[in-house]
PDB file of C-alpha atoms in Angstrom:
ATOM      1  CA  UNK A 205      -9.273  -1.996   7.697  1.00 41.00           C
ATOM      2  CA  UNK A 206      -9.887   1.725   6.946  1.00 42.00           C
ATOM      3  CA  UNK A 207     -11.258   2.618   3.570  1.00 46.00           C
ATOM      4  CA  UNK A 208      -9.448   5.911   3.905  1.00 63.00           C
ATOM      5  CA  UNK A 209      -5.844   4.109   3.952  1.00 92.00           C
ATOM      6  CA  UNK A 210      -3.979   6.409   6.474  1.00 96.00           C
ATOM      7  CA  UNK A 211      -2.557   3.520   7.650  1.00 97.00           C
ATOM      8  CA  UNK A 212      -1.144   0.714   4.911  1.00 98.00           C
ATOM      9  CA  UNK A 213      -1.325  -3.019   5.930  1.00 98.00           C
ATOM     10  CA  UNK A 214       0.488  -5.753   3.562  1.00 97.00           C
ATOM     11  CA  UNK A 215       1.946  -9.246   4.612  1.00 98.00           C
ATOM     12  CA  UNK A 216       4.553 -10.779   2.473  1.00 97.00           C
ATOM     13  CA  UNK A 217       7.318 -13.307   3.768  1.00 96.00           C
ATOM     14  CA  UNK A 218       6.054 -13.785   7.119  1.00 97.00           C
ATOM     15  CA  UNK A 219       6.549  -9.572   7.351  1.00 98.00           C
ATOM     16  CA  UNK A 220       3.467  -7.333   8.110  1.00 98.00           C
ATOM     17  CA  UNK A 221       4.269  -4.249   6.370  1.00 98.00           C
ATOM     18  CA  UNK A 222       2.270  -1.257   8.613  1.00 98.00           C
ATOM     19  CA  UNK A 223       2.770   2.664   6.859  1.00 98.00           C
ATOM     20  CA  UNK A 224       1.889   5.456   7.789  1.00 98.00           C
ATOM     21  CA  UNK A 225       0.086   7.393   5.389  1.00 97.00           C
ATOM     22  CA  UNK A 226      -0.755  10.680   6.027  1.00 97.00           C
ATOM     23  CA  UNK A 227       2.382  12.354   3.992  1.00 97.00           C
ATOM     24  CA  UNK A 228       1.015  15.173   3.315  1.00 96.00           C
ATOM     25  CA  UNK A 229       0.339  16.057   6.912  1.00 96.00           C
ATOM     26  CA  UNK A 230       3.711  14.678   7.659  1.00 96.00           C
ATOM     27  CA  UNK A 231       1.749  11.464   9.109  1.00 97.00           C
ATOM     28  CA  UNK A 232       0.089  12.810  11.969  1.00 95.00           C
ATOM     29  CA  UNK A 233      -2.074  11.184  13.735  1.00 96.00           C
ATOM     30  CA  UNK A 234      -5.669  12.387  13.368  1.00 95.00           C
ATOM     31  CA  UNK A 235      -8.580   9.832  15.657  1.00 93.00           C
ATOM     32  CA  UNK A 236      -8.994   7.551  12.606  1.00 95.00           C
ATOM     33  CA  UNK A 237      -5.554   7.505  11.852  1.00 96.00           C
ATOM     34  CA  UNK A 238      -4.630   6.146  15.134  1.00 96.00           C
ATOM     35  CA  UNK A 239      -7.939   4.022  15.264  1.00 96.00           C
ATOM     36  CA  UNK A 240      -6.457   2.788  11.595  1.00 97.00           C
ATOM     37  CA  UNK A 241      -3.214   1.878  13.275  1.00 98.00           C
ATOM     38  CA  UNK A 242      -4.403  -0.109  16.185  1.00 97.00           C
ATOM     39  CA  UNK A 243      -6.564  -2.128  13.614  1.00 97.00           C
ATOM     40  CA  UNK A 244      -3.624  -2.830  12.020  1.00 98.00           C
ATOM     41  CA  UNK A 245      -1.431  -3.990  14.805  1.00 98.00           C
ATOM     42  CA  UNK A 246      -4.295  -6.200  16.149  1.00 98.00           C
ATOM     43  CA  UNK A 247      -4.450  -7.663  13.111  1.00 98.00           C
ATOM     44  CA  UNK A 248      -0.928  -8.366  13.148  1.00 98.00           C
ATOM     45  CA  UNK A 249      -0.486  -9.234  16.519  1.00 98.00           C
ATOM     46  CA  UNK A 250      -3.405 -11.795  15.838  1.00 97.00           C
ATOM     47  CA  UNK A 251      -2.155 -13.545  12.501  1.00 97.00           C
ATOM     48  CA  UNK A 252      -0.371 -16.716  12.868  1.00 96.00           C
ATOM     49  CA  UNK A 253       0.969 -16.255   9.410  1.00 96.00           C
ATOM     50  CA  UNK A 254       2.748 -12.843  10.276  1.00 98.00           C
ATOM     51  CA  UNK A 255       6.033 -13.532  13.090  1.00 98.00           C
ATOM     52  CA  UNK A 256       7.493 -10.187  12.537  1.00 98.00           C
ATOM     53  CA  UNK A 257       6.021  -6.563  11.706  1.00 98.00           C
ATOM     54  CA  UNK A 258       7.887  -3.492  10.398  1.00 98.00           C
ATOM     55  CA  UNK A 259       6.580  -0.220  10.435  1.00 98.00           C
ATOM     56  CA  UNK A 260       7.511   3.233   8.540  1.00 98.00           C
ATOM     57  CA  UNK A 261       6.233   6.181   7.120  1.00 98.00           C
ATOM     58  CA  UNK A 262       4.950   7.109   3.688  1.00 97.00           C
ATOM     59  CA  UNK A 263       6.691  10.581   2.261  1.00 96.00           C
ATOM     60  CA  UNK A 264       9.233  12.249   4.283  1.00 95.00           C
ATOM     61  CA  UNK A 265       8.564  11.780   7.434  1.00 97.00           C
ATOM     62  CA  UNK A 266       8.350   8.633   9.659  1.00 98.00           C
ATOM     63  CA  UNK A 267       4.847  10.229  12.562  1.00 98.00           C
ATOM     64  CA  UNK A 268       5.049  13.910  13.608  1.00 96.00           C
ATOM     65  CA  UNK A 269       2.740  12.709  16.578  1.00 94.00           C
ATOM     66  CA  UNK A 270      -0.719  14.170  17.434  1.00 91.00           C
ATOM     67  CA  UNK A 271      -2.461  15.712  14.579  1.00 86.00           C
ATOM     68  CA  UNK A 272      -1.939  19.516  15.696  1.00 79.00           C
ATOM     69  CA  UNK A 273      -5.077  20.933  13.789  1.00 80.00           C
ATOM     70  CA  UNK A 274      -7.530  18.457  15.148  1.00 79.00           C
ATOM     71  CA  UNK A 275      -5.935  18.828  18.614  1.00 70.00           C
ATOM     72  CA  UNK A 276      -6.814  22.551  18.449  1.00 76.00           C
ATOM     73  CA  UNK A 277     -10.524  21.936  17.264  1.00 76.00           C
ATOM     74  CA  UNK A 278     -11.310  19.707  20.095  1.00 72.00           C
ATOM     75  CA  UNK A 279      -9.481  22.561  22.744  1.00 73.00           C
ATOM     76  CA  UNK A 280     -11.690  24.771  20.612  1.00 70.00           C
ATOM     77  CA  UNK A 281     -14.574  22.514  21.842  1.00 75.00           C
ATOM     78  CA  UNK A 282     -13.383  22.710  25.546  1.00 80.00           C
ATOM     79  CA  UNK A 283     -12.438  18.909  25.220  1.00 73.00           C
ATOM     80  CA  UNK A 284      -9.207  19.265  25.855  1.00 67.00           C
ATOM     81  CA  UNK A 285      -7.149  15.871  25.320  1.00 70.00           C
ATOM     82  CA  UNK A 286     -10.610  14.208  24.482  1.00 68.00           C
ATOM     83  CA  UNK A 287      -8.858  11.382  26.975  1.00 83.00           C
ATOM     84  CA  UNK A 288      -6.964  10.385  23.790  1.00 87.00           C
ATOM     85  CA  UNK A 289      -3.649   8.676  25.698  1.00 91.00           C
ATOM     86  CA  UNK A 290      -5.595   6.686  27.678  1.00 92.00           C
ATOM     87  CA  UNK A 291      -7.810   5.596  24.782  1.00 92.00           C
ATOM     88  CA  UNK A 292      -5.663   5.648  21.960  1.00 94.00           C
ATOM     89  CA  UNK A 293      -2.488   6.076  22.290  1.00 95.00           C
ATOM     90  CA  UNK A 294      -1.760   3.456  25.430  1.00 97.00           C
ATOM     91  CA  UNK A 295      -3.602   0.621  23.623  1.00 97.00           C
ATOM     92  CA  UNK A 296      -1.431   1.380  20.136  1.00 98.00           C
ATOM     93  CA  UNK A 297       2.045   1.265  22.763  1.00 98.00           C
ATOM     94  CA  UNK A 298       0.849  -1.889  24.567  1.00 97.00           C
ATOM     95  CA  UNK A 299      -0.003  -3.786  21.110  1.00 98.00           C
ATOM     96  CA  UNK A 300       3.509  -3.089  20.126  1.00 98.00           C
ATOM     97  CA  UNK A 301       4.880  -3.539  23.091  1.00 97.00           C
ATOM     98  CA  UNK A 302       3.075  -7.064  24.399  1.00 96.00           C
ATOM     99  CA  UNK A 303       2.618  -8.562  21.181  1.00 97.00           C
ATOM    100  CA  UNK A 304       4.673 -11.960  20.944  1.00 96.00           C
ATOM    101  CA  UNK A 305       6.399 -10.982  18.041  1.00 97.00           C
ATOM    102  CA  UNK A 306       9.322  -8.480  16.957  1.00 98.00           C
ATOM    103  CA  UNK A 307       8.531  -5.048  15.839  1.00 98.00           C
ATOM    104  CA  UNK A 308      10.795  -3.369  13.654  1.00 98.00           C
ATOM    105  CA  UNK A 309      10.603   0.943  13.003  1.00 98.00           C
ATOM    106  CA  UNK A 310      12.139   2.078   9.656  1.00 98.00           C
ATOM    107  CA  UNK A 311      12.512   5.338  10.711  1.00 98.00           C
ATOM    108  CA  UNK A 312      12.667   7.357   7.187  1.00 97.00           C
ATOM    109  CA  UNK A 313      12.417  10.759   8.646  1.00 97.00           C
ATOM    110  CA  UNK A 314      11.063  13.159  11.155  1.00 97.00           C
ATOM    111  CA  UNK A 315       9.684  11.484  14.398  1.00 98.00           C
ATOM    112  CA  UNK A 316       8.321  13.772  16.788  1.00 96.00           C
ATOM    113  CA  UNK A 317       5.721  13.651  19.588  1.00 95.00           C
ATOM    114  CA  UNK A 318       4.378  10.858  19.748  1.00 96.00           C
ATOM    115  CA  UNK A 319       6.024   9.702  16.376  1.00 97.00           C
ATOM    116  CA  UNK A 320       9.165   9.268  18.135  1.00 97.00           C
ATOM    117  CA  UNK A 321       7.502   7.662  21.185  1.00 97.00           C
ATOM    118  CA  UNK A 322       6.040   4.818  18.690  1.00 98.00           C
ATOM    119  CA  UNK A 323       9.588   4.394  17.585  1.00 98.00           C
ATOM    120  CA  UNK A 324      10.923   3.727  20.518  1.00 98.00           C
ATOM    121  CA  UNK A 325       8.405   1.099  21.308  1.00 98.00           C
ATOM    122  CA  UNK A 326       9.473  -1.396  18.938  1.00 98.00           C
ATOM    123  CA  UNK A 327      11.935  -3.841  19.710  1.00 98.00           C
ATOM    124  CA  UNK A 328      14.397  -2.647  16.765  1.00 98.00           C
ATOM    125  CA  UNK A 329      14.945   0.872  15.372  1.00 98.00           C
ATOM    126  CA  UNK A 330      16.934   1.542  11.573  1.00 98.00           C
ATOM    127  CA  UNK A 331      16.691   5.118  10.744  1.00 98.00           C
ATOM    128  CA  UNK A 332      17.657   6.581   7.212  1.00 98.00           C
ATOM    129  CA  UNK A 333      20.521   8.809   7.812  1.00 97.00           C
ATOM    130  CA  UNK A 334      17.697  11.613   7.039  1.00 96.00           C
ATOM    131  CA  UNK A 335      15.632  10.584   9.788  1.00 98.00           C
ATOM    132  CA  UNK A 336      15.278  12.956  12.914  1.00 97.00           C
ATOM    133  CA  UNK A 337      13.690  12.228  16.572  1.00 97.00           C
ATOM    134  CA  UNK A 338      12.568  15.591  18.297  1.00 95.00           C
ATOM    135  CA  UNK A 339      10.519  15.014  21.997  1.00 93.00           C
ATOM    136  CA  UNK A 340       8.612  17.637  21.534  1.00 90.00           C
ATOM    137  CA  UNK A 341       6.192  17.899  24.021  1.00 93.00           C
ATOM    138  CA  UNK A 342       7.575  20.567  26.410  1.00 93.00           C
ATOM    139  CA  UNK A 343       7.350  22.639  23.005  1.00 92.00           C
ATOM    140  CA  UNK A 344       3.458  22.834  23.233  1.00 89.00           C
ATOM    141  CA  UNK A 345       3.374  22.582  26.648  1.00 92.00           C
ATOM    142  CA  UNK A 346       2.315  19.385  27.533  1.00 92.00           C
ATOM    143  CA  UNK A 347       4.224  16.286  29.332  1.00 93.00           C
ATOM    144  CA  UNK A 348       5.526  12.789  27.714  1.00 94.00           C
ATOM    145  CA  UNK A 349       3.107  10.216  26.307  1.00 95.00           C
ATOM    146  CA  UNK A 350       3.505   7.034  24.403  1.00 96.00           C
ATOM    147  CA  UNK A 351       5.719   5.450  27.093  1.00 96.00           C
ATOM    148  CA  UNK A 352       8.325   8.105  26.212  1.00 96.00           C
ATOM    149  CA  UNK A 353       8.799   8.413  29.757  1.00 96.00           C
ATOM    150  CA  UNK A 354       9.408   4.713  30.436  1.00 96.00           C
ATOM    151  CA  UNK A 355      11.604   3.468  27.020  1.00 97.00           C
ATOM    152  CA  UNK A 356      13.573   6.862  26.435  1.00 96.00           C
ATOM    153  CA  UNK A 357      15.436   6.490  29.835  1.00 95.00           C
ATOM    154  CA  UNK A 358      15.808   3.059  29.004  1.00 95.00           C
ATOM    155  CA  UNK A 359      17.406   3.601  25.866  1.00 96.00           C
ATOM    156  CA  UNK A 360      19.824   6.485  26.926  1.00 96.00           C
ATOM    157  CA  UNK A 361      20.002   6.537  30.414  1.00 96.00           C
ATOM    158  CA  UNK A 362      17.529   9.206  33.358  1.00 96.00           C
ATOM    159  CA  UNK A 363      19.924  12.087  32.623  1.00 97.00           C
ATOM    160  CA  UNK A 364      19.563  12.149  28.921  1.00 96.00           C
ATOM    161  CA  UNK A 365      16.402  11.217  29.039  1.00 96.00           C
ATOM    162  CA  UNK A 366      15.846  14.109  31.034  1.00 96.00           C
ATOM    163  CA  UNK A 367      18.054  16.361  28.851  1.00 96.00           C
ATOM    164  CA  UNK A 368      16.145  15.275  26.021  1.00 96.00           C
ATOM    165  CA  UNK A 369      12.441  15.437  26.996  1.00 96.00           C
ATOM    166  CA  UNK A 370      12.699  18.497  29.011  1.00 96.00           C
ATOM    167  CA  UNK A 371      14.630  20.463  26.316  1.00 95.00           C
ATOM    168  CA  UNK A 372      12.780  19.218  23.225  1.00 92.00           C
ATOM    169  CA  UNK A 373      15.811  19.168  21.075  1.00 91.00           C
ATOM    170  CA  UNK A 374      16.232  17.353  17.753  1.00 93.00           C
ATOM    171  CA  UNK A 375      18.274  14.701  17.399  1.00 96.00           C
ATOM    172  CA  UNK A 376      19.416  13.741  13.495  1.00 97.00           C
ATOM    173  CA  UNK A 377      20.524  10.433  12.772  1.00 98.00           C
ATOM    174  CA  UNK A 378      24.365  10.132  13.839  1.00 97.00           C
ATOM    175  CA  UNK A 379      23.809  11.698  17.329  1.00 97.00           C
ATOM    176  CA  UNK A 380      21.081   8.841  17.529  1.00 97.00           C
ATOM    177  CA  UNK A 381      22.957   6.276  16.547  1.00 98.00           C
ATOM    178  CA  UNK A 382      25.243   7.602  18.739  1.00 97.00           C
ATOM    179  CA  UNK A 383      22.946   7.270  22.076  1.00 96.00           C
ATOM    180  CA  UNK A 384      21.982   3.829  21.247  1.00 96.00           C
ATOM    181  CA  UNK A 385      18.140   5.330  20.339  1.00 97.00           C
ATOM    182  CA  UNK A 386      18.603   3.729  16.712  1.00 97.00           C
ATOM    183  CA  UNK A 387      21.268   0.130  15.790  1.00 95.00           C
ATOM    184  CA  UNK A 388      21.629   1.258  12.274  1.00 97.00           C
ATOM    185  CA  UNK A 389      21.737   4.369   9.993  1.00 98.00           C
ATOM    186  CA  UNK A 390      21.776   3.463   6.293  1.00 98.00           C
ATOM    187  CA  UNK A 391      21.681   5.823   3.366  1.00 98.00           C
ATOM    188  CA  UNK A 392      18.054   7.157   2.683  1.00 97.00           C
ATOM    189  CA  UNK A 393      17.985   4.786  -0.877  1.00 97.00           C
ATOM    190  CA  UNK A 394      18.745   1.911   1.320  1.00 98.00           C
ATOM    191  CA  UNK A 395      16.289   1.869   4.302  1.00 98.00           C
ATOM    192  CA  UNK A 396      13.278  -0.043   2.588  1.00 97.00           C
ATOM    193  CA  UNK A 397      15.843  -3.021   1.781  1.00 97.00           C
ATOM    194  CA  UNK A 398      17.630  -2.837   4.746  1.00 98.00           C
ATOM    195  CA  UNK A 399      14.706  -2.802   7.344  1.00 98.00           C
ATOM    196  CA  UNK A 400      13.090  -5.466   5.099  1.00 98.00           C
ATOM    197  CA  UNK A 401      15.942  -7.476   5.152  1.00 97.00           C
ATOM    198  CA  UNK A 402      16.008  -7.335   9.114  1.00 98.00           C
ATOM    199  CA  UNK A 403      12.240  -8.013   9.446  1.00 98.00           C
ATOM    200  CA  UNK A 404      12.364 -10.953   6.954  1.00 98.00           C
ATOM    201  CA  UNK A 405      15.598 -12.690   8.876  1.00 97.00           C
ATOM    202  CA  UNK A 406      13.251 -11.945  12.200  1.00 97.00           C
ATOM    203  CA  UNK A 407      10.220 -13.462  10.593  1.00 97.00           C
ATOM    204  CA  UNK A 408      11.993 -16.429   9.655  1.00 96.00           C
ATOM    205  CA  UNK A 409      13.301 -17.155  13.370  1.00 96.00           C
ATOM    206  CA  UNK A 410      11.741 -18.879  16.849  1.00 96.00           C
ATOM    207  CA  UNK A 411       8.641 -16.402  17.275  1.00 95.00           C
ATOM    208  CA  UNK A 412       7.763 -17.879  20.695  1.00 94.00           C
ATOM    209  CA  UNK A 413      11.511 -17.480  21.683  1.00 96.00           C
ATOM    210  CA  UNK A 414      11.559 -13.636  20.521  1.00 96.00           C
ATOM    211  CA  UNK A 415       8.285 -12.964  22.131  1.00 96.00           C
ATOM    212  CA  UNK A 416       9.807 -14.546  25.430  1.00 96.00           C
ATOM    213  CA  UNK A 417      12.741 -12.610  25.219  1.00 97.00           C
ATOM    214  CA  UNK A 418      10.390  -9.351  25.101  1.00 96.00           C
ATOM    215  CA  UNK A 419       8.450 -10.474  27.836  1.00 96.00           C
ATOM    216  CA  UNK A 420      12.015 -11.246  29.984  1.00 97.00           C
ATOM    217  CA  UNK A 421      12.747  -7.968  29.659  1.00 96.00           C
ATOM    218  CA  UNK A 422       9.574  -5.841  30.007  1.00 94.00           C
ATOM    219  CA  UNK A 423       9.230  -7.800  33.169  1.00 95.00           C
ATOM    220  CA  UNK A 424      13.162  -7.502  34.550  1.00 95.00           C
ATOM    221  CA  UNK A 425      13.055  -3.817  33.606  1.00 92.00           C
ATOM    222  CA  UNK A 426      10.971  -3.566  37.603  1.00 92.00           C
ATOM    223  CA  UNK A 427      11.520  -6.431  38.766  1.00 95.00           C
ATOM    224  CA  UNK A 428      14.879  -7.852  41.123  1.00 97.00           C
ATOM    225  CA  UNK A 429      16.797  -9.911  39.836  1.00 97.00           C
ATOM    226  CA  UNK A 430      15.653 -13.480  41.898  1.00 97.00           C
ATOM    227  CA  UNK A 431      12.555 -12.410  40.289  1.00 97.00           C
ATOM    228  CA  UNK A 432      14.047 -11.701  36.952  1.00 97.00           C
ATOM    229  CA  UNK A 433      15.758 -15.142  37.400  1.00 97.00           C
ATOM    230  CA  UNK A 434      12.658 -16.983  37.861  1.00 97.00           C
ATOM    231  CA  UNK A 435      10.802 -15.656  35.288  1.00 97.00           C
ATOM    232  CA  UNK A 436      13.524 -16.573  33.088  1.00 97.00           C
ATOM    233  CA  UNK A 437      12.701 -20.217  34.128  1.00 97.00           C
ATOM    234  CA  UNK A 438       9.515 -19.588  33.114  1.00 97.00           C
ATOM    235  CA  UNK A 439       9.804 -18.766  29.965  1.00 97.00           C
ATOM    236  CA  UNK A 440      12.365 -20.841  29.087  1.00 96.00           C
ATOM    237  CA  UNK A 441      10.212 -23.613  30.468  1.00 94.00           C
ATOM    238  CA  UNK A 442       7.491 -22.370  28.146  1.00 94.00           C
ATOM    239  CA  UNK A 443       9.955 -22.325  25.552  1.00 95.00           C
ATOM    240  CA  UNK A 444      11.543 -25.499  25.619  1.00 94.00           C
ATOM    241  CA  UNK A 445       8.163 -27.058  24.756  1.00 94.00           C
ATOM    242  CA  UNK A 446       8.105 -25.480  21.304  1.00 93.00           C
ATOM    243  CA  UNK A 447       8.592 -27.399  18.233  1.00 92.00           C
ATOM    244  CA  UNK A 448      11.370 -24.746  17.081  1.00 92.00           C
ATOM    245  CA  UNK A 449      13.697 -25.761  19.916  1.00 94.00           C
ATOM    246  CA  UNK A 450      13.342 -29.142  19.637  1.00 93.00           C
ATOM    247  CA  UNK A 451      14.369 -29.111  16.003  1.00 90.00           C
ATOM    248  CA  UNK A 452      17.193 -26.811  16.386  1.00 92.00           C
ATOM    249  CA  UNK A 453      18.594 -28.577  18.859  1.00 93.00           C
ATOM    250  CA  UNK A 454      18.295 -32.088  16.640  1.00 92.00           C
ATOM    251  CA  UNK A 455      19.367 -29.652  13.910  1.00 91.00           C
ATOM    252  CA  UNK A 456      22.645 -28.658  15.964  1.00 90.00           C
ATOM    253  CA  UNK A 457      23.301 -32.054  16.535  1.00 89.00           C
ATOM    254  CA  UNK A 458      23.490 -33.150  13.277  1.00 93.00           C
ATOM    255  CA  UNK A 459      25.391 -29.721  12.355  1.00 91.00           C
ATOM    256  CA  UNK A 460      23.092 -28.334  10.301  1.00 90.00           C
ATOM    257  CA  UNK A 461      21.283 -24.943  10.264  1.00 89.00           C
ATOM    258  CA  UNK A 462      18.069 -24.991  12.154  1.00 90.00           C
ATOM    259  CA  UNK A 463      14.723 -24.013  10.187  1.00 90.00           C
ATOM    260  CA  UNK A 464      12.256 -22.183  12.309  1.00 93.00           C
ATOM    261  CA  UNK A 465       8.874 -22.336  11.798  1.00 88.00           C
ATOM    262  CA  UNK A 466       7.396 -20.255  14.462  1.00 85.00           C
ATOM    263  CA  UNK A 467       6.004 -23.049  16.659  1.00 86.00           C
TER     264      UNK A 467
END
């Protein structure tokens, strides 16, 4: 991992804990930072031992996106992007996004840029009712990156999406709650439990059934549904074979709670 810890790693209960850590630049993302973070999913992704991963921000704020002062230094430079999305950025949305396990954002506050695109990545979203999502790439001129363009609609519908991207407008906790971008707001004092507590009940469930079930619908999101349909069969082909459905369904039988063990 990086010696400079702007990104935290810890496993505990199944749980890899992955923090931003940056505060005092609001946890930008700077080349090592995001370098730091795709280490860290990797890793994650990678580990047997870790079937869920939750991911937040140190300080006040959850990822203000690009790093704005080393941004300017490379335009300074004439490198423009320094093809960034395509080398950073993309991998650190796929890892989340492909890796056979859930992915959890605490969202503790402000997630802008590509902060907020991260967000809406994972497969679960609790915000602290301080927390606040602003697209704000129109703001500096530049377009949607992250897979903004391809979860945000997803999550609120083409029209808001739109709204939302092209305007660059903040949204605080209740209105997103309210547009299904976040399941929970909790008081700020609560979020660490409470989005510990959800990755901890994940990590203790059927990991090959949850990483089907993201793979059903990355792949029905463009697909028709006979197609959608037998991909289903697919996976739950692949997933009957697991030891976890085999023992809950001897563990239904006999009326008792199944224990998963992520096999």
């Amino acid at each position: 991992m990086n010696d400079v810890n702007d990104v935290l790693y810890a496993v505990g209960d199944g749980v890899a804990a992955i923090t931003f850590n940056r505060p005092e630049a609001m946890n930008s993302l700077t080349l090592r930072a995001k370098a730091a973070l795709l280490d860290a999913l990797t890793r994650a992704a990678q580990d047997p031992a870790v079937r869920a991963v939750l991911l937040t921000g140190a300080g006040r704020a959850f990822c203000a996106g690009q790093d704005l002062a080393e941004h300017a230094a490379s335009l300074d430079a004439g490198q423009g992007l320094n093809d960034t999305v395509r080398a950073h950025y993309n991998p650190i949305v796929r890892t989340i996004t492909e890796m056979n396990k859930p992915v959890v954002a605490a969202v503790n506050g402000v997630a802008a840029g590509a902060g907020a695109s991260l967000a809406f990545a994972c497969d679960l979203r609790i915000a602290s009712e301080k927390a606040r999502f602003a697209m704000a790439f129109t703001g500096i001129g530049l377009a949607p990156d992250s897979g903004a363009s391809w979860t945000l609609q997803r999550l609120v519908g083409p029209a808001r999406a739109a709204e939302l991207l092209l305007l660059g407008e903040p949204l605080d906790a209740a209105r997103a709650l309210e547009l299904g971008v976040v399941s929970r707001v909790v008081p700020a004092a609560e979020l660490d439990a409470a989005a510990r507590e959800l990755a901890v009940r994940l990590a203790q469930g059927p990991t090959s059934a949850y990483g089907a079930t993201k793979r059903a619908l990355a792949f029905a999101a463009g697909a028709s549904l006979p197609d959608a349909l037998d991909q289903e069969a697919v996976l739950q082909d692949e997933c009957a074979r697991t030891d976890d459905h085999v023992n809950a369904t001897r563990a239904f039988l006999r009326k008792e709670r199944p224990v998963f063990e992520g096999r």
